[in-house]
Short mmCIF file of C-alpha atoms in Angstrom, two decimals:
data_model
loop_
_atom_site.label_atom_id
_atom_site.label_comp_id
_atom_site.label_asym_id
_atom_site.label_seq_id
_atom_site.Cartn_x
_atom_site.Cartn_y
_atom_site.Cartn_z
CA MET A 1177 7.39 -32.59 -162.95
CA ASN A 1178 9.33 -29.65 -161.43
CA SER A 1179 8.16 -27.36 -164.22
CA ARG A 1180 4.56 -28.39 -163.51
CA ARG A 1181 4.95 -27.61 -159.82
CA ILE A 1182 6.54 -24.25 -160.61
CA SER A 1183 3.68 -23.36 -162.99
CA VAL A 1184 1.08 -24.31 -160.38
CA LEU A 1185 2.82 -22.30 -157.65
CA ALA A 1186 3.16 -19.32 -159.99
CA GLY A 1187 -0.53 -19.51 -160.84
CA MET A 1188 -1.50 -19.70 -157.17
CA ALA A 1189 0.74 -16.73 -156.33
CA ALA A 1190 -0.86 -14.67 -159.10
CA LEU A 1191 -4.35 -15.54 -157.90
CA LEU A 1192 -3.50 -14.69 -154.30
CA SER A 1193 -1.99 -11.37 -155.38
CA LEU A 1194 -5.11 -10.55 -157.38
CA ALA A 1195 -7.35 -11.51 -154.47
CA THR A 1196 -5.33 -9.32 -152.09
CA LEU A 1197 -5.58 -6.38 -154.47
CA PHE A 1198 -9.36 -6.80 -154.76
CA SER A 1199 -9.67 -7.02 -150.98
CA VAL A 1200 -7.62 -3.87 -150.38
CA VAL A 1201 -9.55 -1.85 -152.97
CA SER A 1202 -12.93 -2.99 -151.66
CA PHE A 1203 -11.93 -2.37 -148.05
CA ALA A 1204 -10.62 1.10 -148.90
CA GLN A 1205 -13.87 1.97 -150.65
CA SER A 1206 -15.97 0.83 -147.73
CA GLU A 1207 -13.79 2.67 -145.22
CA ARG A 1208 -14.00 5.86 -147.22
CA ALA A 1209 -17.77 5.61 -147.42
CA THR A 1210 -17.98 5.10 -143.66
CA ALA A 1211 -15.67 8.03 -142.99
CA ASP A 1212 -17.75 10.31 -145.24
CA TYR A 1213 -20.88 9.33 -143.41
CA LYS A 1214 -19.36 10.02 -140.01
CA LEU A 1215 -18.08 13.44 -141.10
CA GLN A 1216 -21.51 14.39 -142.39
CA SER A 1217 -23.09 13.25 -139.13
CA VAL A 1218 -20.72 15.47 -137.11
CA ALA A 1219 -21.33 18.49 -139.35
CA PHE A 1220 -25.05 18.49 -138.66
CA SER A 1221 -26.96 18.35 -135.38
CA GLY A 1222 -30.58 17.90 -134.31
CA ASP A 1223 -33.10 18.73 -137.01
CA GLU A 1224 -30.38 19.59 -139.50
CA LEU A 1225 -28.98 16.04 -139.23
CA ALA A 1226 -32.42 14.55 -139.69
CA LYS A 1227 -33.10 16.73 -142.73
CA HIS A 1228 -29.73 15.89 -144.21
CA GLU A 1229 -30.20 12.14 -143.79
CA PHE A 1230 -33.67 12.40 -145.29
CA SER A 1231 -32.26 14.17 -148.35
CA MET A 1232 -29.57 11.57 -148.88
CA SER A 1233 -30.17 8.88 -151.50
CA PRO A 1234 -31.12 5.39 -150.23
CA GLU A 1235 -27.75 4.09 -151.41
CA ARG A 1236 -25.86 6.63 -149.29
CA ARG A 1237 -28.00 6.02 -146.21
CA THR A 1238 -27.35 2.24 -146.31
CA VAL A 1239 -23.56 2.38 -146.76
CA PRO A 1240 -22.67 2.17 -143.03
CA ALA A 1241 -25.10 -0.72 -142.42
CA ALA A 1242 -23.84 -2.64 -145.42
CA THR A 1243 -20.26 -1.99 -144.42
CA ALA A 1244 -20.28 -2.63 -140.71
CA GLY A 1245 -23.48 -4.59 -140.14
CA GLU A 1246 -22.86 -7.24 -142.79
CA THR A 1247 -19.19 -7.92 -142.09
CA GLY A 1248 -18.80 -11.26 -140.34
CA ARG A 1249 -22.10 -12.68 -141.63
CA VAL A 1250 -22.00 -16.31 -142.71
CA GLY A 1251 -23.87 -18.25 -145.40
CA VAL A 1252 -23.99 -21.92 -146.28
CA GLY A 1253 -25.17 -23.66 -149.41
CA VAL A 1254 -25.45 -26.84 -151.43
CA LYS A 1255 -24.79 -27.07 -155.14
CA PHE A 1256 -24.60 -29.33 -158.17
CA SER A 1257 -21.80 -28.73 -160.64
CA SER A 1258 -19.60 -30.37 -163.25
CA LEU A 1259 -17.24 -31.10 -160.34
CA GLY A 1260 -19.98 -33.05 -158.56
CA ALA A 1261 -22.44 -32.48 -155.76
CA GLY A 1262 -21.12 -30.37 -152.93
CA ALA A 1263 -21.55 -27.98 -150.04
CA GLU A 1264 -19.91 -24.67 -149.25
CA ILE A 1265 -19.67 -21.95 -146.62
CA ALA A 1266 -18.87 -18.24 -147.07
CA ALA A 1267 -18.17 -15.27 -144.82
CA SER A 1268 -18.20 -11.59 -145.75
CA ILE A 1269 -14.93 -9.72 -145.18
CA THR A 1270 -15.84 -6.34 -146.71
CA SER A 1271 -18.99 -4.85 -148.21
CA HIS A 1272 -17.85 -6.06 -151.65
CA SER A 1273 -16.11 -9.37 -150.94
CA ASN A 1274 -16.43 -12.82 -149.36
CA VAL A 1275 -14.17 -15.75 -148.72
CA ARG A 1276 -15.65 -19.15 -149.58
CA GLY A 1277 -14.73 -22.79 -149.16
CA GLY A 1278 -16.37 -26.09 -149.97
CA PHE A 1279 -16.08 -29.61 -151.28
CA ASN A 1280 -17.32 -31.59 -154.30
CA ILE A 1281 -17.81 -35.29 -154.88
CA PHE A 1282 -19.02 -37.38 -157.83
CA ARG A 1283 -18.71 -41.04 -158.86
CA TYR A 1284 -19.78 -42.74 -162.04
CA SER A 1285 -19.11 -46.21 -163.48
CA LYS A 1286 -19.17 -47.11 -167.17
CA ASN A 1287 -17.87 -49.89 -169.42
CA PHE A 1288 -16.15 -48.81 -172.63
CA THR A 1289 -13.78 -50.03 -175.31
CA LYS A 1290 -10.62 -48.27 -176.48
CA ASP A 1291 -8.51 -49.70 -179.34
CA SER A 1292 -10.43 -53.01 -178.99
CA ILE A 1293 -9.45 -53.22 -175.31
CA PRO A 1294 -12.54 -53.59 -173.07
CA TYR A 1295 -12.41 -51.49 -169.90
CA SER A 1296 -14.54 -51.35 -166.79
CA GLY A 1297 -14.13 -47.72 -165.80
CA GLN A 1298 -14.95 -45.51 -162.85
CA VAL A 1299 -14.88 -41.72 -162.80
CA THR A 1300 -14.16 -40.34 -159.33
CA PHE A 1301 -14.26 -36.61 -158.61
CA GLN A 1302 -13.26 -35.45 -155.12
CA SER A 1303 -12.06 -31.93 -154.42
CA ILE A 1304 -11.83 -29.19 -151.80
CA GLU A 1305 -11.99 -25.61 -153.04
CA ALA A 1306 -11.20 -22.14 -151.71
CA LEU A 1307 -12.35 -18.96 -153.48
CA TYR A 1308 -12.32 -15.19 -153.09
CA ASP A 1309 -15.63 -13.65 -154.23
CA TRP A 1310 -15.42 -10.03 -155.40
CA PHE A 1311 -18.63 -8.10 -156.12
CA PRO A 1312 -17.44 -5.07 -158.13
CA PHE A 1313 -20.89 -3.48 -158.42
CA GLY A 1314 -22.17 -4.40 -154.98
CA GLY A 1315 -24.89 -6.71 -156.36
CA GLY A 1316 -24.94 -10.41 -157.12
CA PHE A 1317 -22.45 -10.38 -160.01
CA HIS A 1318 -19.05 -11.63 -158.86
CA LEU A 1319 -15.58 -12.60 -160.03
CA SER A 1320 -14.01 -15.44 -158.08
CA PRO A 1321 -10.37 -16.50 -158.39
CA GLY A 1322 -9.55 -19.56 -156.34
CA VAL A 1323 -7.93 -22.94 -156.13
CA LEU A 1324 -8.77 -26.59 -155.75
CA ALA A 1325 -6.64 -27.03 -152.65
CA TYR A 1326 -7.13 -30.78 -152.96
CA ASN A 1327 -7.84 -32.20 -156.41
CA ASP A 1328 -8.45 -35.94 -156.47
CA ASN A 1329 -10.28 -35.99 -159.81
CA GLN A 1330 -9.31 -39.16 -161.64
CA VAL A 1331 -10.46 -41.90 -163.98
CA LYS A 1332 -9.67 -45.53 -163.19
CA ALA A 1333 -10.28 -48.57 -165.38
CA ASN A 1334 -9.69 -52.32 -165.28
CA ALA A 1335 -8.90 -54.16 -168.51
CA SER A 1336 -9.45 -57.84 -169.25
CA ILE A 1337 -8.77 -59.13 -172.76
CA ALA A 1338 -10.05 -62.63 -173.44
CA GLY A 1339 -7.54 -65.12 -174.85
CA GLY A 1340 -7.54 -65.20 -178.65
CA ARG A 1341 -8.94 -61.67 -178.95
CA THR A 1342 -6.97 -59.09 -180.97
CA PHE A 1343 -6.35 -55.52 -179.84
CA THR A 1344 -3.93 -52.69 -180.50
CA LEU A 1345 -1.27 -50.97 -178.43
CA GLY A 1346 0.17 -47.77 -179.85
CA GLY A 1347 -1.00 -48.73 -183.34
CA THR A 1348 0.43 -52.27 -183.22
CA THR A 1349 -2.00 -55.21 -183.35
CA TYR A 1350 -1.57 -58.09 -180.91
CA MET A 1351 -3.50 -61.17 -179.83
CA SER A 1352 -4.13 -61.93 -176.17
CA ASP A 1353 -2.42 -65.24 -175.38
CA PRO A 1354 -5.11 -67.93 -174.70
CA ALA A 1355 -2.75 -69.56 -172.19
CA ASN A 1356 -2.06 -66.30 -170.31
CA PRO A 1357 -4.55 -63.57 -171.30
CA VAL A 1358 -3.71 -59.89 -170.93
CA SER A 1359 -5.29 -57.98 -168.06
CA GLY A 1360 -4.45 -54.94 -166.01
CA ASN A 1361 -5.56 -51.47 -165.03
CA GLY A 1362 -5.20 -47.85 -166.00
CA GLN A 1363 -5.47 -44.54 -164.20
CA THR A 1364 -5.56 -40.87 -165.13
CA ASN A 1365 -4.17 -38.31 -162.68
CA PHE A 1366 -4.07 -34.50 -162.61
CA TYR A 1367 -2.46 -31.78 -160.50
CA THR A 1368 -3.19 -32.25 -156.79
CA VAL A 1369 -3.47 -28.46 -156.43
CA ALA A 1370 -5.24 -26.72 -159.32
CA PRO A 1371 -5.99 -22.99 -159.84
CA MET A 1372 -9.52 -22.07 -160.86
CA PHE A 1373 -11.60 -19.04 -161.84
CA VAL A 1374 -15.37 -18.62 -162.02
CA VAL A 1375 -17.81 -15.83 -162.85
CA GLY A 1376 -21.32 -15.89 -161.48
CA TYR A 1377 -24.40 -14.26 -160.09
CA GLY A 1378 -25.66 -14.73 -156.57
CA ASN A 1379 -24.23 -14.33 -153.09
CA LEU A 1380 -24.12 -16.80 -150.21
CA VAL A 1381 -24.05 -13.75 -147.91
CA PRO A 1382 -26.44 -11.26 -149.55
CA ARG A 1383 -26.09 -7.68 -148.28
CA SER A 1384 -29.86 -7.20 -148.41
CA GLY A 1385 -32.32 -8.59 -145.89
CA LYS A 1386 -32.75 -11.78 -147.90
CA HIS A 1387 -31.72 -15.08 -146.39
CA PHE A 1388 -32.12 -17.40 -149.38
CA SER A 1389 -30.28 -17.10 -152.70
CA VAL A 1390 -29.69 -19.20 -155.82
CA PRO A 1391 -26.06 -18.75 -156.95
CA VAL A 1392 -25.07 -19.77 -160.47
CA GLU A 1393 -21.49 -19.86 -161.80
CA ALA A 1394 -19.40 -20.77 -164.83
CA GLY A 1395 -15.65 -20.96 -165.23
CA PHE A 1396 -12.77 -23.42 -165.40
CA VAL A 1397 -10.19 -25.38 -163.42
CA PHE A 1398 -6.67 -25.72 -164.79
CA GLN A 1399 -5.82 -29.21 -163.52
CA GLY A 1400 -2.88 -29.82 -165.84
CA PRO A 1401 -2.40 -32.26 -168.72
CA PRO A 1402 -3.75 -35.75 -167.99
CA ASN A 1403 -1.19 -38.33 -166.97
CA VAL A 1404 -2.36 -41.82 -167.98
CA SER A 1405 -0.61 -44.90 -166.65
CA LEU A 1406 -1.30 -48.42 -168.01
CA ASN A 1407 -0.22 -51.46 -166.02
CA LEU A 1408 -0.70 -54.69 -167.97
CA THR A 1409 0.19 -58.31 -167.26
CA GLY A 1410 -0.02 -61.50 -169.30
CA ASN A 1411 1.29 -62.47 -172.72
CA VAL A 1412 0.76 -61.06 -176.18
CA CYS A 1413 1.10 -62.88 -179.48
CA ASN A 1414 1.24 -61.94 -183.12
CA PRO A 1415 -2.21 -61.54 -184.74
CA THR A 1416 -1.86 -65.09 -186.08
CA GLY A 1417 -1.24 -66.46 -182.56
CA GLY A 1418 2.52 -67.07 -182.83
CA ALA A 1419 5.62 -65.57 -181.20
CA CYS A 1420 3.92 -65.10 -177.82
CA ARG A 1421 5.81 -63.11 -175.20
CA SER A 1422 5.25 -61.25 -171.95
CA VAL A 1423 3.93 -57.67 -171.98
CA SER A 1424 7.08 -56.83 -169.97
CA ASP A 1425 9.08 -57.34 -173.18
CA PRO A 1426 10.84 -54.03 -174.04
CA VAL A 1427 9.27 -53.90 -177.50
CA VAL A 1428 5.77 -54.42 -176.09
CA GLN A 1429 6.44 -51.88 -173.34
CA SER A 1430 7.35 -49.30 -175.97
CA GLN A 1431 3.91 -49.88 -177.50
CA VAL A 1432 2.31 -49.52 -174.06
CA GLN A 1433 4.06 -46.14 -173.71
CA ALA A 1434 2.78 -45.13 -177.16
CA GLU A 1435 -0.75 -46.12 -176.14
CA GLN A 1436 -0.49 -43.97 -173.01
CA LYS A 1437 0.57 -40.96 -175.10
CA LYS A 1438 -2.31 -41.57 -177.49
CA ILE A 1439 -4.86 -41.64 -174.66
CA ASN A 1440 -3.31 -38.52 -173.11
CA SER A 1441 -3.73 -36.74 -176.43
CA ASP A 1442 -7.35 -37.88 -176.81
CA ILE A 1443 -8.35 -36.50 -173.39
CA SER A 1444 -6.08 -33.44 -173.37
CA TRP A 1445 -9.16 -31.19 -173.20
CA LEU A 1446 -9.53 -32.21 -169.55
CA GLN A 1447 -6.54 -30.08 -168.53
CA VAL A 1448 -8.77 -26.98 -168.66
CA TYR A 1449 -11.89 -28.47 -167.16
CA PRO A 1450 -15.14 -26.44 -167.49
CA VAL A 1451 -17.02 -25.64 -164.30
CA VAL A 1452 -20.77 -24.92 -164.34
CA SER A 1453 -22.80 -24.92 -161.12
CA VAL A 1454 -26.15 -23.99 -159.58
CA GLY A 1455 -26.93 -24.01 -155.89
CA LEU A 1456 -29.20 -22.99 -153.04
CA ALA A 1457 -27.80 -20.94 -150.15
CA PHE A 1458 -28.98 -19.63 -146.77
CA LYS A 1459 -27.54 -16.67 -144.86
CA PHE A 1460 -27.58 -16.77 -141.07
#
């Protein structure tokens, strides 16, 4: 557990360092552009200034407005993603970067069977995210390191095995005791704080005169290896119905532990969870 926390903290520190570096570089570029513009304005007066500004390229003439005029602008949006439906808000901090925060939520119920054990499952995704959007070319393309500051993504399931029905735990076959059938629940947990990284196109705070935008993104969340816990009660018997005993028996519990490891292995792909999203945003 300590090693997991250390790895998460190290990942967050690396992301924050990268975000700070991007911010400093972008801010320095914007400040330099503004300083160049001011020096050119001082060097020319009257008609000469007007002629000079007219001869400048459109990109050069709009640098001060994009740098000073857009800083502090705010945009809001809604989106649908593999993390669920959500909303977000962003604010520009330099001409090439934003800070962004939002939340996601998704719930889905489904019945399924695993190793002949019937489950009534519910997928619940709830998360709060914080990202740093860097626009290296000044357009819509962006790189966004970030973090799920609160990751409550989990899968829960209730199990109820009818008496006389056979099932397996960790590769061992048992029968659910007709006099005291096996039942219980299971849950899959991940890191509460999870680093993430996405690449996309679109800007909640466009530097042009547009107010609406359609951001799209793709990336991943590293939410750690799944940690499945099975809590069962009741009695198990041999496949023929004899030698019944409680699931709290040490031998049976060893099979429960083996079943947990097997499920963890089957869903190990969830530790690097893919993120794909599309949204609609409005800039104030």
